mmCIF file of C-alpha atoms in Angstrom:
data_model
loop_
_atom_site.group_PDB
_atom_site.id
_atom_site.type_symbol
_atom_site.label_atom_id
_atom_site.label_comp_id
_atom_site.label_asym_id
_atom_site.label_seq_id
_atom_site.Cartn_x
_atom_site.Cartn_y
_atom_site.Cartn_z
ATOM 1 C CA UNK A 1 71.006 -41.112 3.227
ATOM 2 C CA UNK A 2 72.387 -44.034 0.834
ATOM 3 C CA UNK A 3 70.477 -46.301 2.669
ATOM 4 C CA UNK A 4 67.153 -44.497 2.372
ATOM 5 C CA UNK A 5 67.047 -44.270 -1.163
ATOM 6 C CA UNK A 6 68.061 -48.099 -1.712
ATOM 7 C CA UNK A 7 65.238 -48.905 0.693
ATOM 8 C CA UNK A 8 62.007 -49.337 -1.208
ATOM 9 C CA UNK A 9 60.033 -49.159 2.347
ATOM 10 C CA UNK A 10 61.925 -45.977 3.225
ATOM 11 C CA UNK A 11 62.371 -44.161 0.079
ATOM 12 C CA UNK A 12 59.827 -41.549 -0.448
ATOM 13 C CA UNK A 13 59.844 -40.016 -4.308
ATOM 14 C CA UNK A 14 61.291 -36.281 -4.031
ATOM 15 C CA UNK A 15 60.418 -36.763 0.413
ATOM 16 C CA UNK A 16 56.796 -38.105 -0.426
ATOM 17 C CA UNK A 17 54.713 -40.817 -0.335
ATOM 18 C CA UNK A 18 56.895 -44.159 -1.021
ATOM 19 C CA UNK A 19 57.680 -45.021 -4.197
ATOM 20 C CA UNK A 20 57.003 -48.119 -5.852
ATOM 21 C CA UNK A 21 56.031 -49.758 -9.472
ATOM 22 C CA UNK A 22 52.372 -49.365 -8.871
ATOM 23 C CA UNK A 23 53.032 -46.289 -9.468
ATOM 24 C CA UNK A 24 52.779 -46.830 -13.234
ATOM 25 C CA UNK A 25 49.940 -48.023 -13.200
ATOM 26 C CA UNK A 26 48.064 -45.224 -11.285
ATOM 27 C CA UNK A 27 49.171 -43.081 -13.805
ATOM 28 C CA UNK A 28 47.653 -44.160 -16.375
ATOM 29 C CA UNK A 29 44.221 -44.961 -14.453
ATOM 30 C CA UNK A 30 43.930 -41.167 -13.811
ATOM 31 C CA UNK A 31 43.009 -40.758 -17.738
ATOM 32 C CA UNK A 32 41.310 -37.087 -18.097
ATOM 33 C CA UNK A 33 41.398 -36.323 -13.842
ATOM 34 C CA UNK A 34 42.299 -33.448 -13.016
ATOM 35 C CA UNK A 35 46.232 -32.900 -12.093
ATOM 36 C CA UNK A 36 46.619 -29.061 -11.819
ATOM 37 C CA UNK A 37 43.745 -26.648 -10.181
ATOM 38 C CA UNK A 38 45.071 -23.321 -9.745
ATOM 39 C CA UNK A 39 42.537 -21.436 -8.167
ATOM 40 C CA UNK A 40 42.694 -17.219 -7.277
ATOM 41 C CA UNK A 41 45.914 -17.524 -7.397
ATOM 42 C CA UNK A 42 47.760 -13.817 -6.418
ATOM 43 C CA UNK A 43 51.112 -12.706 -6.132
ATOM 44 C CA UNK A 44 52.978 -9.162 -4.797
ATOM 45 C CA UNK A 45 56.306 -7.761 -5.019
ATOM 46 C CA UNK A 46 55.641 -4.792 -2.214
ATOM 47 C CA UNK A 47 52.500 -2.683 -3.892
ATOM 48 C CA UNK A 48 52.910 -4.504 -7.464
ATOM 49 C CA UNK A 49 50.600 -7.210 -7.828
ATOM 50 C CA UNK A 50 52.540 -9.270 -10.264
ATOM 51 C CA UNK A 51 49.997 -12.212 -10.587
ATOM 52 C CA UNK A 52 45.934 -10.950 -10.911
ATOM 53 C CA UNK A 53 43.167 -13.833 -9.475
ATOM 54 C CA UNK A 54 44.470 -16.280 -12.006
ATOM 55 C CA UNK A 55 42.710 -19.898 -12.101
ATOM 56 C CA UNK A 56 42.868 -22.679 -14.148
ATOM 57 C CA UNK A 57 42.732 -26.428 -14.720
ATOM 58 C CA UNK A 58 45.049 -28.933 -16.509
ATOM 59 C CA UNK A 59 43.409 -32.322 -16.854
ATOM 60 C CA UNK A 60 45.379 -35.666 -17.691
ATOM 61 C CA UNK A 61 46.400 -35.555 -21.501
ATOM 62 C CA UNK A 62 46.103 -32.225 -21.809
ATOM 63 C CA UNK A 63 48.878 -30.311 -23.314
ATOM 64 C CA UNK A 64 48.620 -26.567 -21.864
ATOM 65 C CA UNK A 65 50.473 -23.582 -24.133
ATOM 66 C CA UNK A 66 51.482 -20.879 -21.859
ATOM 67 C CA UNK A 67 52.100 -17.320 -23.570
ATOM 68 C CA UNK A 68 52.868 -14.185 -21.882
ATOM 69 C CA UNK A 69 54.991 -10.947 -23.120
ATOM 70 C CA UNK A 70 58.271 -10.230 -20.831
ATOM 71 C CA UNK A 71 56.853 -8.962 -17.559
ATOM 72 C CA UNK A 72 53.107 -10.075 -18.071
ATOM 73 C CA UNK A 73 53.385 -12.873 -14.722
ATOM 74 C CA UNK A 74 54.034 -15.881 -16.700
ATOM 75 C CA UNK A 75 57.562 -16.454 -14.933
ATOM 76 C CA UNK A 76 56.493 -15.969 -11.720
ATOM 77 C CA UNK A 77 52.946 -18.229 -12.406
ATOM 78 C CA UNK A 78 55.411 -20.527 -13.313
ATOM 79 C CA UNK A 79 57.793 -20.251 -10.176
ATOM 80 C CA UNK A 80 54.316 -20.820 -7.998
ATOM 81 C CA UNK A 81 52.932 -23.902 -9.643
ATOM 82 C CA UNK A 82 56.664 -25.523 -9.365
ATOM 83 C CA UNK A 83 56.619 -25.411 -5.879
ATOM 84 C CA UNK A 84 59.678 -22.275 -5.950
ATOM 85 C CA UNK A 85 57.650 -19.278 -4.580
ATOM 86 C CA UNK A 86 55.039 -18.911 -2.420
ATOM 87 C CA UNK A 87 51.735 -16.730 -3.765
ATOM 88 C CA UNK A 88 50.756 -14.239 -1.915
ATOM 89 C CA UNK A 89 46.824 -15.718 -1.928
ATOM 90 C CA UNK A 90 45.279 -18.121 -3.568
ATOM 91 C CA UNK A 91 46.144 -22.065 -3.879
ATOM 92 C CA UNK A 92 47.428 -24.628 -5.989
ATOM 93 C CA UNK A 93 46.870 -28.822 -5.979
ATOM 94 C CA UNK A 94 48.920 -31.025 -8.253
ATOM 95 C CA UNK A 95 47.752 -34.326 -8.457
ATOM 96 C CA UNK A 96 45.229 -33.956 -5.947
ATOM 97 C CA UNK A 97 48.092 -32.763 -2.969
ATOM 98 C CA UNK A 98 47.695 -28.715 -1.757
ATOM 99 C CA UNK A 99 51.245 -27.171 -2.483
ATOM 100 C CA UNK A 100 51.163 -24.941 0.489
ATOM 101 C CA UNK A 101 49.974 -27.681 3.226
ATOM 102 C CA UNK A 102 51.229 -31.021 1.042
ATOM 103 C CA UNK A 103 54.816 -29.346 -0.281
ATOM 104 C CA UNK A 104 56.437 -32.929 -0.496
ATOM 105 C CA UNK A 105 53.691 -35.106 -2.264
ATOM 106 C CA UNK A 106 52.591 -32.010 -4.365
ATOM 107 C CA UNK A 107 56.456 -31.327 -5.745
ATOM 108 C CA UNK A 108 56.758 -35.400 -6.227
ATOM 109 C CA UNK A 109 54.022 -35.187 -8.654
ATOM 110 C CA UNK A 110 56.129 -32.561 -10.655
ATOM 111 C CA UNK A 111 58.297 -32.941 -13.618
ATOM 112 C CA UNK A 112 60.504 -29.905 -14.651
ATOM 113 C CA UNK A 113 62.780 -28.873 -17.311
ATOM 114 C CA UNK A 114 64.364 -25.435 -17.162
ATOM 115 C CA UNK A 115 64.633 -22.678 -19.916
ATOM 116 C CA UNK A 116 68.763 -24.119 -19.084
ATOM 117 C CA UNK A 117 68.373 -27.931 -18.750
ATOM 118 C CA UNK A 118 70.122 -28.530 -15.509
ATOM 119 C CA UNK A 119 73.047 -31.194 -17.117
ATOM 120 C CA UNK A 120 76.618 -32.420 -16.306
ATOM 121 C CA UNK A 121 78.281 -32.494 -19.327
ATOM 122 C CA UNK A 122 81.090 -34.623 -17.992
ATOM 123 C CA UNK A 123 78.608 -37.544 -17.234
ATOM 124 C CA UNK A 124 77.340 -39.752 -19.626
ATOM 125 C CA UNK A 125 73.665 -40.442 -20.157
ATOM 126 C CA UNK A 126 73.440 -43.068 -17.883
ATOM 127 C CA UNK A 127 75.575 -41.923 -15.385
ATOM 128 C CA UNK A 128 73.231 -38.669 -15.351
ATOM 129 C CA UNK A 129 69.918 -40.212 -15.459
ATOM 130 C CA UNK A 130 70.864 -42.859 -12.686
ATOM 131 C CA UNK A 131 71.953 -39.351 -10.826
ATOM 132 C CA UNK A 132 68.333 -37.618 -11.293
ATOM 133 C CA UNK A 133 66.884 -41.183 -10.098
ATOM 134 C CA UNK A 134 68.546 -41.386 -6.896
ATOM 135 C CA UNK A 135 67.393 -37.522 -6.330
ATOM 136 C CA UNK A 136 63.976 -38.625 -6.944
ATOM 137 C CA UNK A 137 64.300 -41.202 -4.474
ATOM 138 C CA UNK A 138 63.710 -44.061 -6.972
ATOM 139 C CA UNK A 139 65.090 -47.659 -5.095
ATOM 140 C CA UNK A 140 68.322 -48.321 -6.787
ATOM 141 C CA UNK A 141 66.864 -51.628 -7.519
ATOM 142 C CA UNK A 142 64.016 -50.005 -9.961
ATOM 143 C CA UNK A 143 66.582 -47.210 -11.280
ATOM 144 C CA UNK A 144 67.796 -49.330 -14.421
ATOM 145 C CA UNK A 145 64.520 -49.837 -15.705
ATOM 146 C CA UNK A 146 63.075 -46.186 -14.675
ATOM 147 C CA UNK A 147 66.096 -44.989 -16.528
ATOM 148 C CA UNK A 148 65.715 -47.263 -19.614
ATOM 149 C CA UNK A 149 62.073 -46.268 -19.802
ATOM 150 C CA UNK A 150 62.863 -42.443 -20.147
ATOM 151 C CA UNK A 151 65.035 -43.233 -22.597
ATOM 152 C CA UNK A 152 62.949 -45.235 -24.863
ATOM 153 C CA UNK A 153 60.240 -42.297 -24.264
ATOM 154 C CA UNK A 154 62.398 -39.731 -25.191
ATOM 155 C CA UNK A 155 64.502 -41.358 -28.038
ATOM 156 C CA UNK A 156 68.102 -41.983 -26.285
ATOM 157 C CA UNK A 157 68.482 -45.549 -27.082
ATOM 158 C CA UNK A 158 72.051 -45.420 -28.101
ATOM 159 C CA UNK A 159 73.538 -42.533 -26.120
ATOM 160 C CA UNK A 160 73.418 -44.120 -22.567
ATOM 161 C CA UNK A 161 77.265 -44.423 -22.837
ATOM 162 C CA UNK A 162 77.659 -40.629 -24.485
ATOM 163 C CA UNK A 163 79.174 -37.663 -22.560
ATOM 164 C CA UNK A 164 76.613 -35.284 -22.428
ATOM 165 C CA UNK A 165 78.597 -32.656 -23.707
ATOM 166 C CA UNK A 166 79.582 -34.548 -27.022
ATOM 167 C CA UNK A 167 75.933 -34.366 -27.226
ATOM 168 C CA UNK A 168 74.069 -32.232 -30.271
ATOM 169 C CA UNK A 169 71.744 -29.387 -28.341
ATOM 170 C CA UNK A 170 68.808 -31.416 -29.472
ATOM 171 C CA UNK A 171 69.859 -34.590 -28.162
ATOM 172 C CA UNK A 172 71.216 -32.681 -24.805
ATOM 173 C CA UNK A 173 67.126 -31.118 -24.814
ATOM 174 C CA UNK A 174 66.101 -34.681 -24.530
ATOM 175 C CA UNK A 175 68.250 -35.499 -21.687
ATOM 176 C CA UNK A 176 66.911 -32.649 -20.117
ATOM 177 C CA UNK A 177 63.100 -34.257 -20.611
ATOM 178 C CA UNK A 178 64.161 -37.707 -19.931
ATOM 179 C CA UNK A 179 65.646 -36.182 -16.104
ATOM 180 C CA UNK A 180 61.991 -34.423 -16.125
ATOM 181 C CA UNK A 181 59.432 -37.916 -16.934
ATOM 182 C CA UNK A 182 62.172 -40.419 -14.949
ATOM 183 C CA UNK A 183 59.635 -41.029 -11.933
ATOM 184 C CA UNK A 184 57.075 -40.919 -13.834
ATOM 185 C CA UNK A 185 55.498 -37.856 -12.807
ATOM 186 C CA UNK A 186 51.296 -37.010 -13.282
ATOM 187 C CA UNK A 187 52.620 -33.384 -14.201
ATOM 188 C CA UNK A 188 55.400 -31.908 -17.019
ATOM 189 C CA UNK A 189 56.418 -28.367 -16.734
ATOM 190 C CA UNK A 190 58.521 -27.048 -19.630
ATOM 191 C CA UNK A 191 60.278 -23.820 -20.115
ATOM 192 C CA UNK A 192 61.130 -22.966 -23.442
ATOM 193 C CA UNK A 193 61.764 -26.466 -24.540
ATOM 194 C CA UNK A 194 62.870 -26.072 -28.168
ATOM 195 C CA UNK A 195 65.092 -22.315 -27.970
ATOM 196 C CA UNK A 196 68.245 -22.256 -30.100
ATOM 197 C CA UNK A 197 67.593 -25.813 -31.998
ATOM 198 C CA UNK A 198 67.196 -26.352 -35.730
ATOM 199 C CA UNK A 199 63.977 -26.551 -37.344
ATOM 200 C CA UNK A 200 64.706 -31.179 -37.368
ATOM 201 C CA UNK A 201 65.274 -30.798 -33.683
ATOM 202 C CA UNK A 202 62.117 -28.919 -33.202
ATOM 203 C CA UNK A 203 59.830 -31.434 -35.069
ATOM 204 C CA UNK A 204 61.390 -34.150 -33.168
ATOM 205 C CA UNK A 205 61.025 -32.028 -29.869
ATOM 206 C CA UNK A 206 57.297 -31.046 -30.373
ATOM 207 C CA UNK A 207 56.465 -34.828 -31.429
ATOM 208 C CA UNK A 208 57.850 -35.851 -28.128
ATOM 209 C CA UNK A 209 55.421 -33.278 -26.251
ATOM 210 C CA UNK A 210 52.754 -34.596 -28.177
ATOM 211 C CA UNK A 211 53.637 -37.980 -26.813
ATOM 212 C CA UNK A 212 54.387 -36.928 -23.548
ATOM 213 C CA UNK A 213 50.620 -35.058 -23.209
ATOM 214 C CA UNK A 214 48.888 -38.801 -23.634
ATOM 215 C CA UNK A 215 50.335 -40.049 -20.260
ATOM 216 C CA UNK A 216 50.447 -36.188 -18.550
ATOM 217 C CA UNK A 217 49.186 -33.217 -17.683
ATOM 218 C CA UNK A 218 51.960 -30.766 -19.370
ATOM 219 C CA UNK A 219 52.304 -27.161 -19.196
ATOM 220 C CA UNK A 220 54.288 -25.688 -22.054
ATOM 221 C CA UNK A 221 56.100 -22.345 -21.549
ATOM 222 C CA UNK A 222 57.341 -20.434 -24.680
ATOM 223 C CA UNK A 223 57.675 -17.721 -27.341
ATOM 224 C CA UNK A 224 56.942 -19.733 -30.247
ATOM 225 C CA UNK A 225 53.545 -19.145 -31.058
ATOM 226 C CA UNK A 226 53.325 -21.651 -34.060
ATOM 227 C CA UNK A 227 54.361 -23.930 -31.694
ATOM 228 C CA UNK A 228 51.221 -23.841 -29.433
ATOM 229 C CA UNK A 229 49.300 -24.813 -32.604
ATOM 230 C CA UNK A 230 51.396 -28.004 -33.457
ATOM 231 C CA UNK A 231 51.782 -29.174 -29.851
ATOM 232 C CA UNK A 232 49.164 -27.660 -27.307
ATOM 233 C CA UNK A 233 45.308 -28.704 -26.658
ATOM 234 C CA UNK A 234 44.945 -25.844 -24.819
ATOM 235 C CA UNK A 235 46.149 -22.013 -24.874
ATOM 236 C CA UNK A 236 46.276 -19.571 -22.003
ATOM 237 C CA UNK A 237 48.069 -16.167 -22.286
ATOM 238 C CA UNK A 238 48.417 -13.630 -19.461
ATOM 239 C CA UNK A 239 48.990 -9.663 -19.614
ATOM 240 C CA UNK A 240 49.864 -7.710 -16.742
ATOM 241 C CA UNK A 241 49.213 -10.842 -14.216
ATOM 242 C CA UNK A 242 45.825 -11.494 -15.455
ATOM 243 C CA UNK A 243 44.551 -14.210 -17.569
ATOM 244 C CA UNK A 244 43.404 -12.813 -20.899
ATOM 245 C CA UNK A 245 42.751 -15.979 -22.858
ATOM 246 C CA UNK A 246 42.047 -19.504 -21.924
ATOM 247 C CA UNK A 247 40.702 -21.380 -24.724
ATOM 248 C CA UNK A 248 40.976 -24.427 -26.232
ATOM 249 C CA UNK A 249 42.761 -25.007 -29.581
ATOM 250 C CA UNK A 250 39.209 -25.660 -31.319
ATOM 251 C CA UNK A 251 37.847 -22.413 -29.521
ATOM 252 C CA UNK A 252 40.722 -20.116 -30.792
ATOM 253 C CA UNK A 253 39.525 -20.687 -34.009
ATOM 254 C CA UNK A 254 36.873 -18.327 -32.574
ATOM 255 C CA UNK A 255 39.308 -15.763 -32.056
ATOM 256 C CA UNK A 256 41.105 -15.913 -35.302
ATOM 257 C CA UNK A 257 38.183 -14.599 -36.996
ATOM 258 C CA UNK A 258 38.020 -11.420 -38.971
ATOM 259 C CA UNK A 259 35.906 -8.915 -39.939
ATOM 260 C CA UNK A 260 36.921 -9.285 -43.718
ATOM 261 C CA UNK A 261 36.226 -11.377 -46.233
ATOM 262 C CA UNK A 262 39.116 -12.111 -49.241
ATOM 263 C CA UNK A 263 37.015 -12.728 -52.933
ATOM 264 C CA UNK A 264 38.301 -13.084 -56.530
ATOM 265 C CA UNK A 265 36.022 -12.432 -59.526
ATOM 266 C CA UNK A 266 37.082 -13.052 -63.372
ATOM 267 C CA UNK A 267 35.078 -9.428 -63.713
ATOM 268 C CA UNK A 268 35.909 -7.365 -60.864
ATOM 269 C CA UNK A 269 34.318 -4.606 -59.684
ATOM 270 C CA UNK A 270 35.860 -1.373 -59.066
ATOM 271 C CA UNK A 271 37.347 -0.868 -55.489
ATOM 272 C CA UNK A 272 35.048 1.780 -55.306
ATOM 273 C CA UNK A 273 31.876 -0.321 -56.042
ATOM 274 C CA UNK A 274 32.765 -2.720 -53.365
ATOM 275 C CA UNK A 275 33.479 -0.068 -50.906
ATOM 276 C CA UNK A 276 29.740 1.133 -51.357
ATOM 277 C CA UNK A 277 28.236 -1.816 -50.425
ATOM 278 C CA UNK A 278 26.245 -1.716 -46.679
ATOM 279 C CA UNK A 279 29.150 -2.375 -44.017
ATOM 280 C CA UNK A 280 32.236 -2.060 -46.094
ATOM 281 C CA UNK A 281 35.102 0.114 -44.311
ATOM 282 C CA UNK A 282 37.794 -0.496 -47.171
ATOM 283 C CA UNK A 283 38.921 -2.659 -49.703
ATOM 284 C CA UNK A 284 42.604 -4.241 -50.195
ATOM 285 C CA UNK A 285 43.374 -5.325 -54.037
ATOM 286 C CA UNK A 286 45.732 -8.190 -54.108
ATOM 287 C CA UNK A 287 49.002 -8.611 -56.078
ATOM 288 C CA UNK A 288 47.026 -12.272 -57.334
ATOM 289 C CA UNK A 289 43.783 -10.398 -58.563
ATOM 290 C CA UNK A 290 41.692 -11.440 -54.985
ATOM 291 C CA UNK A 291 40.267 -8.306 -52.879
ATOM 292 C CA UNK A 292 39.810 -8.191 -48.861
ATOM 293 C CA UNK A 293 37.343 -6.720 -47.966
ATOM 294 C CA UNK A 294 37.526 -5.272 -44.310
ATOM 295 C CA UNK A 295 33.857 -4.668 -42.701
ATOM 296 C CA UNK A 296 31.966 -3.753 -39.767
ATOM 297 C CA UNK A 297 31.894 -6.419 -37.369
ATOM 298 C CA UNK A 298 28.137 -6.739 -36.923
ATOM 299 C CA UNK A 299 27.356 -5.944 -40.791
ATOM 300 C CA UNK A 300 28.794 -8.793 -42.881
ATOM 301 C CA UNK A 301 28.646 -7.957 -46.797
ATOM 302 C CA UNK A 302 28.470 -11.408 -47.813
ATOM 303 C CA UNK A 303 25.045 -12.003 -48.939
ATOM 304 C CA UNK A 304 25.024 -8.455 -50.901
ATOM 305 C CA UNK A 305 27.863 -9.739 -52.476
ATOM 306 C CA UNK A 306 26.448 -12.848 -54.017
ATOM 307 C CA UNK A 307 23.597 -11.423 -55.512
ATOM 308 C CA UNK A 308 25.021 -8.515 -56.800
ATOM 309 C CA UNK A 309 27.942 -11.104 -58.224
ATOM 310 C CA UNK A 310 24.738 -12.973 -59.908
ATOM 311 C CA UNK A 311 22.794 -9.901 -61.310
ATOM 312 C CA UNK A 312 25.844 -7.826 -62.479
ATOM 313 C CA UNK A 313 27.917 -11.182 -63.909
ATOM 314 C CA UNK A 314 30.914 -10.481 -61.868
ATOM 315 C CA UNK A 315 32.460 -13.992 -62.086
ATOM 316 C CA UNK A 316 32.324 -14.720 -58.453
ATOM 317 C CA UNK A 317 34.896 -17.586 -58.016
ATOM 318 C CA UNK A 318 36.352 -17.481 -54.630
ATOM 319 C CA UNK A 319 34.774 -16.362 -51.298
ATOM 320 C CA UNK A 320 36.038 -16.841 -47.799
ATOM 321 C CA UNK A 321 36.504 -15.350 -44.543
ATOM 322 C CA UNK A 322 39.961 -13.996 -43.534
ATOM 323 C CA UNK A 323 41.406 -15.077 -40.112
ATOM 324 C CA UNK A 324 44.013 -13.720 -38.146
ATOM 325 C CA UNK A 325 47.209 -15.474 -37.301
ATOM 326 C CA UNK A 326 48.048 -16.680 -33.760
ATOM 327 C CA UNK A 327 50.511 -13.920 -33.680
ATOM 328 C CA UNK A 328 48.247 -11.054 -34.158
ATOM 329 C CA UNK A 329 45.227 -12.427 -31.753
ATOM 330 C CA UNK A 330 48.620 -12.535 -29.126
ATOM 331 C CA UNK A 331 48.738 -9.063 -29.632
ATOM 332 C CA UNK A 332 45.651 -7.794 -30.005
ATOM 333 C CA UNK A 333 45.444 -9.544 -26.237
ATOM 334 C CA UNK A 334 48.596 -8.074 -24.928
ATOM 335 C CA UNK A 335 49.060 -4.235 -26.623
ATOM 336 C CA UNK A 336 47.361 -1.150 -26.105
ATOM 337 C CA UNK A 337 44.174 -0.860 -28.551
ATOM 338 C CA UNK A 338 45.439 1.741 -30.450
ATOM 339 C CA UNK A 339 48.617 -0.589 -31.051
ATOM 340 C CA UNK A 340 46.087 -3.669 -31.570
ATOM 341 C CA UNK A 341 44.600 -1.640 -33.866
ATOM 342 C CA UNK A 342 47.473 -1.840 -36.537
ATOM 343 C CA UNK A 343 46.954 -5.100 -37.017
ATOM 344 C CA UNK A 344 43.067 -5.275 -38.107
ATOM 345 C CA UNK A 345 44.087 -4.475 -42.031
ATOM 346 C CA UNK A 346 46.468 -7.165 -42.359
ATOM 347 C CA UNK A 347 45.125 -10.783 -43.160
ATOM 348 C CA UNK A 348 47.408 -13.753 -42.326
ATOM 349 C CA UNK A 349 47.433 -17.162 -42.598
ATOM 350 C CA UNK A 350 48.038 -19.368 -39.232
ATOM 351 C CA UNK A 351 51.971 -20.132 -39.266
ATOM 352 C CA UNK A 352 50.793 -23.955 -38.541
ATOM 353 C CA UNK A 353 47.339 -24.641 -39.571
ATOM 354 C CA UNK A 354 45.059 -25.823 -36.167
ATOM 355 C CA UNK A 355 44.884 -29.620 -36.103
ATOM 356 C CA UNK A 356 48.180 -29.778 -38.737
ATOM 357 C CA UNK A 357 51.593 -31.744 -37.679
ATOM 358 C CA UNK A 358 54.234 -29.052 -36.795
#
């Protein structure tokens, strides 16, 4: 076995096709290809049908945030695309390789981190890394630079001779990435990458994602919805095994939108002037003198506003449309109506702007 993974000829990366530097280079020729298609896919535990004709595609510098409450089929859509349980129909390519009749090449192309980053905490960095090489069939001749590469990509310069253990959990999450990238693979899969570090650690974390989705295709897993908005290009979020959103971060804004409106005047009106006006259902007064004003979807008071703000000299100095935060478009998507429906009075500002650094 020694001798087949110090054999560039014979060493195939994770049993695949053989690995060699070139490899670098085809990664970043396959620029905006597509590296995940995930197509029907269906999964049963006896008669529950835990994953619902899901399909979707992850292109090459794409960053993909996956949400899901407990139980909705994100765990086990996760399980399937890694390659650790089979779907019940369906199919999924990675980097161009079926998983089902390609298993070897498809898993090669596949980076992982674990909710629990799988680490020896009596090795040191380099001792680890050179480890997670070896299991990815890397020639021991190319292992030195493979590891020094993930390194530098993931901000370890000065830890290689560190126990892991002696490690801060920030620096032991990077460890974790740096076993994930080491060969270089077209696809990053990571579970709940930034759980239980401090809010430093999670800047540092999510700036590293952003880095990571310029060379990859990764697939973020977590619970942190403000974190989809300062890492993710892309947003997908499942409830009860089906796909209920798949948007881009641009096109969410569409979904964030309100029926309301939030205006200030130096004159008010009274509440119940406003709440005369064609397609008003209620107005909110505002501890800071501004009003929302909640309104029938299809019968925006906006115009009627303005003029009457002209002709009755209401002092019309701030006008805008209220938007709903991340949070309550997640669960509007994932609760009962009725439950949704709690959250339609209640205007929010996005925890992290779209298009802001986290």
């Amino acid at each position: 076995m020694v001798g087949a993974i110090d054999n560039p000829r014979s060493a195939p990366l994770n049993g695949g096709p053989c690995w060699n530097m070139s490899f670098i280079g085809i990664l970043r020729e396959m620029n905006g290809i597509v590296l995940v298609e995930v197509k029907k896919l269906s999964r049963f535990y006896g008669a529950l049908q835990a994953v619902k004709d899901v399909s979707f595609t992850i292109r090459q510098g794409e960053v993909l945030g996956f949400l899901g409450p407990n139980g909705a089929g994100k765990t086990t859509t996760m399980q399937i695309i890694s390659g650790n349980l089979a779907p019940s129909g369906g199919s999924v390519t990675i980097a161009g390789h079926d998983l089902l009749e390609d298993p070897r090449a498809a898993k090669a192309a596949i980076g992982y981190l674990p909710e629990s980053p799988p680490l020896y905490r009596e090795l040191t960095v380099d001792e680890y890394l050179d480890y997670c090489a070896a299991l990815n069939r890397i020639p021991r001749v190319a292992r030195k630079q493979m590891r020094e590469n993930a390194k530098e990509r993931c901000g370890l310069h000065d830890t290689g001779r560190r126990l892991i253990g002696n490690l801060s959990k920030g620096y032991q999450q990077r460890v974790g990435i740096a076993q994930a990238i080491i060969h270089l693979p077209p696809v990053v899969i990571l579970d709940e990458p930034t759980v239980g570090l401090d809010p430093i650690q999670i800047r540092e974390i999510r700036v590293l994602i952003r880095e990571l989705g310029k060379e990859h295709g990764v697939i973020l897993s977590t619970h942190i919805l403000p974190e989809v908005q300062a890492t993710c290009d892309h947003v997908q979020i499942i409830n009860k095994g089906e796909l209920v959103l798949n948007e881009s971060i641009e096109g969410l804004g569409h979904h964030m939108k309100s029926a309301s409106l939030t205006v200030a005047f130096h004159h008010a009106p009274t509440p119940g002037t406003l709440e005369k006006l064609p397609g008003v259902k209620s107005v909110q007064p505002v501890n800071d003198g501004r009003v929302h004003i909640f309104y029938e979807p299809d019968r925006n008071p906006t115009d009627t506003i303005l003029r009457l703000a002209v002709e009755k000299n209401w002092g019309l100095y701030e006008i805008r449309p209220g938007r709903l935060s991340l949070e309550q478009v997640f669960l509007e998507l994932t609760t009962d109506s009725a439950a949704a429906g709690d959250t339609t009075n209640e205007i929010t500002a996005p925890a992290v702007p779209l298009g802001s650094e986290a």
